[in-house]
Coordinates of C-alpha atoms and ligand atoms in Angstrom, one line a residue:
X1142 CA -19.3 -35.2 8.0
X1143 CA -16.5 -35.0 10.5
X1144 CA -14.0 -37.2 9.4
X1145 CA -12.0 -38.9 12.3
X1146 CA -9.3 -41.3 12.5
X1147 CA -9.0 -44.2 15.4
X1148 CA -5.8 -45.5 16.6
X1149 CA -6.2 -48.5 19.1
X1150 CA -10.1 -49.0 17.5
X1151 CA -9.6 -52.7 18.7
X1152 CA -9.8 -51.6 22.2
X1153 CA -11.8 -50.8 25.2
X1154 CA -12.2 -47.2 24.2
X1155 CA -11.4 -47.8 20.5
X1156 CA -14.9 -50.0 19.9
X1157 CA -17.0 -48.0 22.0
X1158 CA -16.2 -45.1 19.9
X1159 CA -17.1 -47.1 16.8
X1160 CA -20.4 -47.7 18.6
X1161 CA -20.8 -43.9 19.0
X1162 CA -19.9 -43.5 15.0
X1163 CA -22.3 -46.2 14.1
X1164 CA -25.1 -44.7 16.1
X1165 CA -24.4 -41.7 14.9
X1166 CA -24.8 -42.4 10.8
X1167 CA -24.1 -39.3 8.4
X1168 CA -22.4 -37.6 11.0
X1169 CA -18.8 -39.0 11.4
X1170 CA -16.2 -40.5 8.8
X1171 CA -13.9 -42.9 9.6
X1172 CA -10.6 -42.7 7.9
X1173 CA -7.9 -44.7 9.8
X1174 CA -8.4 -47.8 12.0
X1175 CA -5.2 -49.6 14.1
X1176 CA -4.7 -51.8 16.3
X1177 CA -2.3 -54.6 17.7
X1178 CA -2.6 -57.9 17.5
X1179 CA -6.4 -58.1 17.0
X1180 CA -6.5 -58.5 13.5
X1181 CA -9.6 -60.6 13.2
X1182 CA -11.5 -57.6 15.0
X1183 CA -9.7 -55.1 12.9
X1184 CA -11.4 -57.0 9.4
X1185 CA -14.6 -56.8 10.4
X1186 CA -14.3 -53.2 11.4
X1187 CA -12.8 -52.2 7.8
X1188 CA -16.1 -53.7 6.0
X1189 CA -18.3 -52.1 8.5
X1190 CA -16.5 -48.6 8.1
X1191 CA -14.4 -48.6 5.3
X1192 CA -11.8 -46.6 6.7
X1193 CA -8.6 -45.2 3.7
X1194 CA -5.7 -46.0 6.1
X1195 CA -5.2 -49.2 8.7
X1196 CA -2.1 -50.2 10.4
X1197 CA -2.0 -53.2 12.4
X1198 CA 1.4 -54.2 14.6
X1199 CA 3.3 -57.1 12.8
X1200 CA 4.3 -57.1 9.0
X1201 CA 2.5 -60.5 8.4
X1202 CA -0.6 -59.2 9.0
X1203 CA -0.3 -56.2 7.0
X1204 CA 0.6 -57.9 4.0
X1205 CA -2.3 -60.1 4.5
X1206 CA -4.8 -57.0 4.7
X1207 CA -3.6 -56.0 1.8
X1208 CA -4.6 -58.8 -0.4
X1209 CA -7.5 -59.1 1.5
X1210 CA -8.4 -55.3 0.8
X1211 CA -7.2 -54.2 -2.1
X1212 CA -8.3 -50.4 -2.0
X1213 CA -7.3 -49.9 1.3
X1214 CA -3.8 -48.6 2.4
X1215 CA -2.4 -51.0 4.5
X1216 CA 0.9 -50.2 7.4
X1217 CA 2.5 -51.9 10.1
X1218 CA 4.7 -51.4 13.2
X1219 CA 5.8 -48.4 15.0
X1220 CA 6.8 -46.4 11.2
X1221 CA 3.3 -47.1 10.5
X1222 CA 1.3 -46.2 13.8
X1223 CA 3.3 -42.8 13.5
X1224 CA 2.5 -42.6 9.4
X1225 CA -1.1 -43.3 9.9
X1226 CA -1.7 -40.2 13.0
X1227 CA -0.4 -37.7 10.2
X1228 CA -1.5 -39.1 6.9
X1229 CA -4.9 -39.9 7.2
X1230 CA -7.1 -36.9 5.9
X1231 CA -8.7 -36.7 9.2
X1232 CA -10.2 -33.7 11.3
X1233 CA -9.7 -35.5 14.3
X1234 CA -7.3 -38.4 16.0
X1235 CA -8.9 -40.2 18.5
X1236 CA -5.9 -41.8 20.2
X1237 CA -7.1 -44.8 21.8
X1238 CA -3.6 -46.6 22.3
X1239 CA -2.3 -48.0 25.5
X1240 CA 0.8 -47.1 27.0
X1241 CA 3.7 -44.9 25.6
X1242 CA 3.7 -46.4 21.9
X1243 CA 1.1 -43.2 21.9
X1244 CA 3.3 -40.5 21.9
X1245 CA 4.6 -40.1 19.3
X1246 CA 1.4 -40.9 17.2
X1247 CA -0.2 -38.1 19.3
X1248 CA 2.8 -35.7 18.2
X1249 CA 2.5 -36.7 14.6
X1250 CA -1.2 -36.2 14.6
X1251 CA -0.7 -32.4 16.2
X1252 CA 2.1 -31.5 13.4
X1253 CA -0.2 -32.2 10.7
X1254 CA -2.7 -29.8 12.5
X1255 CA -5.2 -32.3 13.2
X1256 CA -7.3 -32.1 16.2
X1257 CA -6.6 -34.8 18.7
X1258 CA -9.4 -36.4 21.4
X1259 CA -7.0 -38.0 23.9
X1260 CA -7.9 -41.4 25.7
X1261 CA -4.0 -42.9 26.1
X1262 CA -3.0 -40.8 29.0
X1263 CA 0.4 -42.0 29.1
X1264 CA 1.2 -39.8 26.6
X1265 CA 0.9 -37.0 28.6
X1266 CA 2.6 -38.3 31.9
X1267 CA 5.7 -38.8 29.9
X1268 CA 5.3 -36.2 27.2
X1269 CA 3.2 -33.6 28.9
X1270 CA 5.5 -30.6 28.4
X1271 CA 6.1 -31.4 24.5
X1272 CA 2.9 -32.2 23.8
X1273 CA 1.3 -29.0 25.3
X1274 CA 3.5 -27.0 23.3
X1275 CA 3.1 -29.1 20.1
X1276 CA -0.6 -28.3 20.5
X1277 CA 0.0 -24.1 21.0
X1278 CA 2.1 -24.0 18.4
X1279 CA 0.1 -26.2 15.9
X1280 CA -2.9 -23.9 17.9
X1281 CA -4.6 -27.6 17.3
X1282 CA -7.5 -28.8 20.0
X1283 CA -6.9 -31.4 22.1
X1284 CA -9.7 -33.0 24.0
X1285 CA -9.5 -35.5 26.6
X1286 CA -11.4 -38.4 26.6
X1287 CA -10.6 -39.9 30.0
X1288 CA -13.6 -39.2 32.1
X1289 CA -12.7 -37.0 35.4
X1290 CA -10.8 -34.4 32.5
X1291 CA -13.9 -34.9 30.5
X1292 CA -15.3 -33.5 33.6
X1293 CA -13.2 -31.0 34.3
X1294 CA -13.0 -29.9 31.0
X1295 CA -16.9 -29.5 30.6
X1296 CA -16.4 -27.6 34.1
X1297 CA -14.5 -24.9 32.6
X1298 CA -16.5 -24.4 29.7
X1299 CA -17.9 -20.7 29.8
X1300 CA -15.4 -19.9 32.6
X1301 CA -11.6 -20.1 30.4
X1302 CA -9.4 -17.8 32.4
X1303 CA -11.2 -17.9 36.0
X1304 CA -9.2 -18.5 38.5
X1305 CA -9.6 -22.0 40.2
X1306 CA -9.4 -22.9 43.9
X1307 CA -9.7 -26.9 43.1
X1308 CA -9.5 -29.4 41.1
X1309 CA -11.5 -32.5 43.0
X1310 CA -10.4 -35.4 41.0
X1311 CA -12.5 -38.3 41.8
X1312 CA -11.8 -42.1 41.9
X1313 CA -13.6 -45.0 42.8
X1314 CA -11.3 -46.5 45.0
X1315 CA -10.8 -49.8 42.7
X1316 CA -11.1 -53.4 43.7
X1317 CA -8.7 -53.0 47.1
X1318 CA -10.2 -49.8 48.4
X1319 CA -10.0 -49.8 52.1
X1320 CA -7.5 -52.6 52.1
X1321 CA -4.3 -52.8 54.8
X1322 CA -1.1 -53.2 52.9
X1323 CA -1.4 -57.0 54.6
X1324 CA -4.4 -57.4 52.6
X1325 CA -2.7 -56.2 49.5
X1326 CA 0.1 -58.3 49.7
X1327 CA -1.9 -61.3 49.1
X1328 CA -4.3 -60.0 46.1
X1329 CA -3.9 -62.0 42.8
X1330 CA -4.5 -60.9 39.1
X1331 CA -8.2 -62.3 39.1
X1332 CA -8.9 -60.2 41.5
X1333 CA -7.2 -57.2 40.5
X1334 CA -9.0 -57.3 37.2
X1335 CA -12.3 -57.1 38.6
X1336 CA -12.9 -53.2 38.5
X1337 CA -16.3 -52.5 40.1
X1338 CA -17.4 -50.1 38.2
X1339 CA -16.1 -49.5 35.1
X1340 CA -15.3 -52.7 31.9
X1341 CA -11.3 -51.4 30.5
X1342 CA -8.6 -52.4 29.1
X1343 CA -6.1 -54.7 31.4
X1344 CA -3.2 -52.1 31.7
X1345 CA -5.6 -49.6 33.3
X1346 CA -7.6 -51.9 35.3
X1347 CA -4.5 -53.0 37.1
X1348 CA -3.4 -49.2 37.3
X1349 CA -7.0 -48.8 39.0
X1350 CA -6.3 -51.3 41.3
X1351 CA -2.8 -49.9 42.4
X1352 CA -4.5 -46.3 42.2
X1353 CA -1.8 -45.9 39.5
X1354 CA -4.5 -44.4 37.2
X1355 CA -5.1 -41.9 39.8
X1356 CA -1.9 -40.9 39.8
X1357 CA -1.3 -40.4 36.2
X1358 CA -4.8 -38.5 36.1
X1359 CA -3.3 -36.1 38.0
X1360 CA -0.1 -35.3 36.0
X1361 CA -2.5 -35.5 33.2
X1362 CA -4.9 -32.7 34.6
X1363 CA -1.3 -30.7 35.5
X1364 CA -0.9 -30.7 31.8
X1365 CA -4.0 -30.4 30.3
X1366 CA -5.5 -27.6 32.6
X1367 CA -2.2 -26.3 33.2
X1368 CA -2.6 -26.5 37.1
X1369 CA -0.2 -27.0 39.9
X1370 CA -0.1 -30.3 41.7
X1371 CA -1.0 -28.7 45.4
X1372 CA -4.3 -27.7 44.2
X1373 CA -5.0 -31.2 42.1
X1374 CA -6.9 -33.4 45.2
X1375 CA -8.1 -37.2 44.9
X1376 CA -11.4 -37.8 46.2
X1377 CA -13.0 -41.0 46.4
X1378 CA -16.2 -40.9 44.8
X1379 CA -17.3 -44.8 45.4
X1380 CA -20.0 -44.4 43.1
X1381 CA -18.3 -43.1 40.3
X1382 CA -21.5 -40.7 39.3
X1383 CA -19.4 -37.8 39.9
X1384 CA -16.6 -37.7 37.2
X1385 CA -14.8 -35.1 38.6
X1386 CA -15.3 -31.1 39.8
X1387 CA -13.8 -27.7 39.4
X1388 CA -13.8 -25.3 42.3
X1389 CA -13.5 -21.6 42.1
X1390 CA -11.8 -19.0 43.6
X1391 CA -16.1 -17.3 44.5
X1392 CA -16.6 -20.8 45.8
X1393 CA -18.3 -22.2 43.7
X1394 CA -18.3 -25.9 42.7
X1395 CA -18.7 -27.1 39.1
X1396 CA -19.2 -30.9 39.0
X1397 CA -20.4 -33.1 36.2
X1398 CA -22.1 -36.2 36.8
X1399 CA -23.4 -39.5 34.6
X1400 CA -23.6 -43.0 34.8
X1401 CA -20.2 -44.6 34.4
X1402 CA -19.9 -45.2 30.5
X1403 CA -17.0 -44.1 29.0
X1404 CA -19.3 -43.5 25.5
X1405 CA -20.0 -40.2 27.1
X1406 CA -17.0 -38.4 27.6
X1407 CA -16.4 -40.2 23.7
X1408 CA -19.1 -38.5 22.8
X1409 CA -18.3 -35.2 23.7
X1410 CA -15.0 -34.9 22.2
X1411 CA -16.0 -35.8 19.1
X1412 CA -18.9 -33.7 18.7
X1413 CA -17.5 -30.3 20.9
X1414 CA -18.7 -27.9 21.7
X1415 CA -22.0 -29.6 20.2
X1416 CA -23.8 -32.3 22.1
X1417 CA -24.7 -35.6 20.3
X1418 CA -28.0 -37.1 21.1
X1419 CA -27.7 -40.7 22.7
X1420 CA -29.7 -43.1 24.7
X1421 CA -27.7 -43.8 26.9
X1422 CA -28.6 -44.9 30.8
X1423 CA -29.4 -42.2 33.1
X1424 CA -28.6 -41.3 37.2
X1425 CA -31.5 -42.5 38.8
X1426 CA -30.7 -40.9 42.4
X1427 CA -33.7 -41.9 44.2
X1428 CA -32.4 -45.3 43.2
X1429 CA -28.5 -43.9 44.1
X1430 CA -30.0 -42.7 47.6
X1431 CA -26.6 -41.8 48.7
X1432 CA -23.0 -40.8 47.1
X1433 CA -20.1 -41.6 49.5
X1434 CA -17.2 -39.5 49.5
X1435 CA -13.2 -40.6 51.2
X1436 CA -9.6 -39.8 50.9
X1437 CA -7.1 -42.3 49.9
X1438 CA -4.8 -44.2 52.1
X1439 CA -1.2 -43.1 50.5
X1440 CA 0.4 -45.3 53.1
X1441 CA -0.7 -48.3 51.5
X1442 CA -1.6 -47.0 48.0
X1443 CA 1.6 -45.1 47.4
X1444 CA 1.3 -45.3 43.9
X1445 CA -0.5 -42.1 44.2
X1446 CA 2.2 -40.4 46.2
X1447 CA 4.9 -41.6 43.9
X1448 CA 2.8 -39.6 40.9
X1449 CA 2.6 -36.6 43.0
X1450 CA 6.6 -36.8 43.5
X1451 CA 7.4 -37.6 40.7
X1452 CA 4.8 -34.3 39.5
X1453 CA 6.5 -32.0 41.8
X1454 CA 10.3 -33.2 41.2
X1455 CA 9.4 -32.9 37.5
X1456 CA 12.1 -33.3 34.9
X1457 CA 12.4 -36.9 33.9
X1458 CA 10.6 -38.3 37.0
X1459 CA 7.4 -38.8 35.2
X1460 CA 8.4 -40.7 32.6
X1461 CA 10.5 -43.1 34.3
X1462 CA 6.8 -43.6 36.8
X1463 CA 5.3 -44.2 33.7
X1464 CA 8.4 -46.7 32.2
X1465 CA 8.7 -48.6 34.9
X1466 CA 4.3 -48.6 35.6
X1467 CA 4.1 -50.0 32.6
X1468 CA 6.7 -52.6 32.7
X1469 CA 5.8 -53.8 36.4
X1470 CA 1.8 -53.8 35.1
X1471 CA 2.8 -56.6 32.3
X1472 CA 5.1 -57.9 34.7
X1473 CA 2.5 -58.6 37.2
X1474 CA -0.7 -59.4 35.0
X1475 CA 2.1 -62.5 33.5
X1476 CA 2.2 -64.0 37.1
X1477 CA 5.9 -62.9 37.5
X1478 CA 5.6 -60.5 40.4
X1479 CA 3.0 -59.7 43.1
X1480 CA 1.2 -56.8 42.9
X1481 CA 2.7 -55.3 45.8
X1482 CA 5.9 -55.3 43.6
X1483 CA 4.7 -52.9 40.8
X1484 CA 4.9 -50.2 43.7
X1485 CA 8.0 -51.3 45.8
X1486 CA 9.4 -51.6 42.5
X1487 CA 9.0 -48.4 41.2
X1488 CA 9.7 -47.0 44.4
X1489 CA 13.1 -48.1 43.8
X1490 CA 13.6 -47.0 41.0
X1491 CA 12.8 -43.4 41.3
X1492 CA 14.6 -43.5 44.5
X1493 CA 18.0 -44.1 42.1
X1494 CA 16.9 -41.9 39.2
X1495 CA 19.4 -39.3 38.0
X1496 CA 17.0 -37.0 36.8
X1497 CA 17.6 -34.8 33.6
X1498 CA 15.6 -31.7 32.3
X1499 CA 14.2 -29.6 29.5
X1500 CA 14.2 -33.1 27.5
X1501 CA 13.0 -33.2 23.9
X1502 CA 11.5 -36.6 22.1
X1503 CA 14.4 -38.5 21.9
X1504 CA 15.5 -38.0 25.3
X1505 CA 12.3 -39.1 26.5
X1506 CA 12.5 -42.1 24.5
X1507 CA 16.2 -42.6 25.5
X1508 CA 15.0 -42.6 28.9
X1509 CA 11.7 -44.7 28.8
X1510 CA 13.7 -47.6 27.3
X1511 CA 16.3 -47.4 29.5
X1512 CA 13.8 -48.3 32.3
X1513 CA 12.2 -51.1 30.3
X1514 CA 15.1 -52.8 29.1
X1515 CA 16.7 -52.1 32.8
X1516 CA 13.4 -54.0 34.6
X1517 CA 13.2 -56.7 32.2
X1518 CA 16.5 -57.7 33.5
X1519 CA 15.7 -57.2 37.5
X1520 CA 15.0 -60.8 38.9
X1521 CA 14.3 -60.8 42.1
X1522 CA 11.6 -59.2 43.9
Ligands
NAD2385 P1 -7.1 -51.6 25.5 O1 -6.0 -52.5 25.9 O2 -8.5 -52.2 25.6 O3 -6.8 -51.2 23.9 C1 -5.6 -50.7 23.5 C2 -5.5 -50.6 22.0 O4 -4.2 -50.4 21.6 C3 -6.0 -51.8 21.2 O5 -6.7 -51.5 20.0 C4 -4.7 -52.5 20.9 O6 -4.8 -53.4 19.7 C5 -3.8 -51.4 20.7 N1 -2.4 -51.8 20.9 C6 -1.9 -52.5 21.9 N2 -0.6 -52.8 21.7 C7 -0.2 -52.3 20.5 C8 1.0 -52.2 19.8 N3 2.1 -52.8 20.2 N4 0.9 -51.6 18.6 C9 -0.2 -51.0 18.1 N5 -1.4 -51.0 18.8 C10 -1.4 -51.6 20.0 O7 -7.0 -50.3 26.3 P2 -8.1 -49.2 26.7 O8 -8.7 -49.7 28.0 O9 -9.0 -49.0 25.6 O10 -7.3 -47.9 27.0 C11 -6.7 -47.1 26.0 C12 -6.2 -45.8 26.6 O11 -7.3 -45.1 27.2 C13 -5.3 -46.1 27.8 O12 -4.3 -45.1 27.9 C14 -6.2 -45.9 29.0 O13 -5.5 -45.5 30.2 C15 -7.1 -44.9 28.5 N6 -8.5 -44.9 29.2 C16 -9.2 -46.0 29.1 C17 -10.5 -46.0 29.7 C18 -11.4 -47.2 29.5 O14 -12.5 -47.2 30.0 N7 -11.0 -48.3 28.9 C19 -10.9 -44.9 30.4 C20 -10.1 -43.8 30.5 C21 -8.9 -43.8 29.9
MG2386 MG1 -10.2 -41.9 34.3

């Protein structure tokens, strides 16, 4: 039995790996469980799967669980996020987090040698140089779980050290796609949370919407296939059938396809190299009839311009995309700014970044909460 741990199992990703762990009895242990604030969600996944280790985000809670479950080792809070990724005698972290609170879970989880299926992509926008080294050094394997790297990542399989032409990174466009920048002045959260293909999370359904995601995709893929940007290209794939593809240098296309269901690419990193057996809907494609293929307007989504900038300038660029993303994201999803804000904002303030280099942890914490505590304070926009 493969015993894996779960941090963020209250979430989008986080349940639907549970559903892959349940459906796949005898096979999988669970051994740590966290999540935020969902604590009722939390319980009833510790009597279904009995995990050793859970950590929730407040103190109250914790001390609640513990009465509540005596033989179960009960943490809170950042101390305890970071505890749980290395103590839990796990094979494999899946970390399921959102947002930057991952990263240093995800380098925990690495030093104690454990193998890490990566959902919170965050992690590697602002850490991508650390955590790649972590992960040589530890000679750990880390899998992502984001679908277009799933992709990619099955692309390569049986052709490690090719050279590639390509990567064709694909996106659905999100709710706005073809939208003026007139149009997108006047979009409201409702809206923006109604991705048309995929069911996530908030943080990344907004970051769809923005094309955002897209963006920090492709910084991910930069780290994880060790690629340059110039040969990283978006492709709108409206469908979202095709999850991403890898071009070589003969030519030739990989591409992997599916329905979109992120219990796929789940699948996969848990069971790799092997295959799990599922159930799971299928492509009809006489059904499909067509797949539709565009480019992306960076004139009016210039998140995904920003990311490439901020990809090519390097340094501490990414992280302070991925500060002040994250920031904006809440900002905007509490009714405080439009939506056009979260990228005129964060235009701005790259524009008056003084970047630094060859930072380590703490300078890329010192640097991420300088950018959140400086936009909390930022009024008008
Ligand atoms: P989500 O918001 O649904 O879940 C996030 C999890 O993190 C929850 O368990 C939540 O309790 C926990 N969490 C939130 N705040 C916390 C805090 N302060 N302390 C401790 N735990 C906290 O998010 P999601 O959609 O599942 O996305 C998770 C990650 O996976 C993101 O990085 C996202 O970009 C990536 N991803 C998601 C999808 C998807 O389909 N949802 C697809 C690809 C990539
Ligand atoms: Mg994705």
């Amino acid at each position: 039995m493969k015993k894996i741990g779960i941090l963020g199992s209250t979430g989008s990703i986080g349940t639907q790996a549970l559903d892959i762990i349940k459906m796949n009895q005898g096979r999988f242990r669970v051994t740590a469980l966290t999540c935020g604030k969902r604590v009722d969600l939390l319980e009833s996944q510790i009597l279904k799967f009995h995990p050793d280790i859970v950590c929730v985000e407040q103190e109250a809670d914790a001390l609640r669980l513990r009465r509540q479950f005596p033989k179960t080792e009960v943490l809170w809070g950042k101390e305890g996020l970071k505890q749980t990724a290395a103590q839990a005698d796990s094979e494999m972290i899946l970390n399921a987090l959102v947002g930057m609170r991952g990263l240093e879970p995800t380098l925990k989880a690495i030093d104690a040698g454990r193998d890490v299926a990566l959902a919170n992509k965050e992690t590697l926008v602002a850490g991508g140089a650390i955590v790649m080294r972590a992960v040589e050094e530890r000679g750990v394997r880390l899998i992502p779980v984001d679908s277009e790297h799933s992709a990619i990542f099955q692309a390569l399989q049986g052709n490690e050290g090719q050279k590639i032409r390509r990567i064709l990174l694909t996106a659905s466009g999100g709710p706005f796609r073809g939208y003026t920048l007139d149009r997108l002045e006047r979009v409201t959260v409702e809206q923006a949370l109604r991705h048309p293909n995929w069911s996530m999370g908030s943080k990344i359904t907004i970051d769809s919407a923005t094309m955002m995601n897209k963006g920090l995709e492709v910084i991910e893929a930069r780290w994880l296939f060790d690629v340059e940007p110039d040969i990283i290209n978006v492709v709108v794939q409206r469908e979202s059938i095709i999850h991403s593809m890898v071009e070589f240098a003969d030519g030739s296309i990989m591409a992997q396809l599916g329905m979109p269901d992120m219990r796929v690419p789940i699948s996969y990193a848990f069971a790799y190299p092997d295959r799990l057996v599922n159930h799971f809907e299928g492509v009809d494609f006489f059904q499909l009839g067509q797949l539709h293929f565009e480019s992306v307007d960076l004139q009016v989504f210039r998140c995904l311009g920003m990311a490439y900038e901020a990809l090519k300038l390097g340094g501490s660029y990414p992280v302070v995309l991925n500060a002040a993303n994250e920031v904006l994201v809440q900002q905007f999803l509490e009714g405080k700014i439009s939506f056009i804000a979260i990228q005129n904002t964060i235009e701005k303030v790259l524009e008056q970044h003084m970047p630094r280099y060859d930072m380590d942890l703490d300078d890329i914490l010192e640097i991420d909460s300088e950018i959140r505590e400086r936009l909390s304070v930022w009024e008008q926009r």
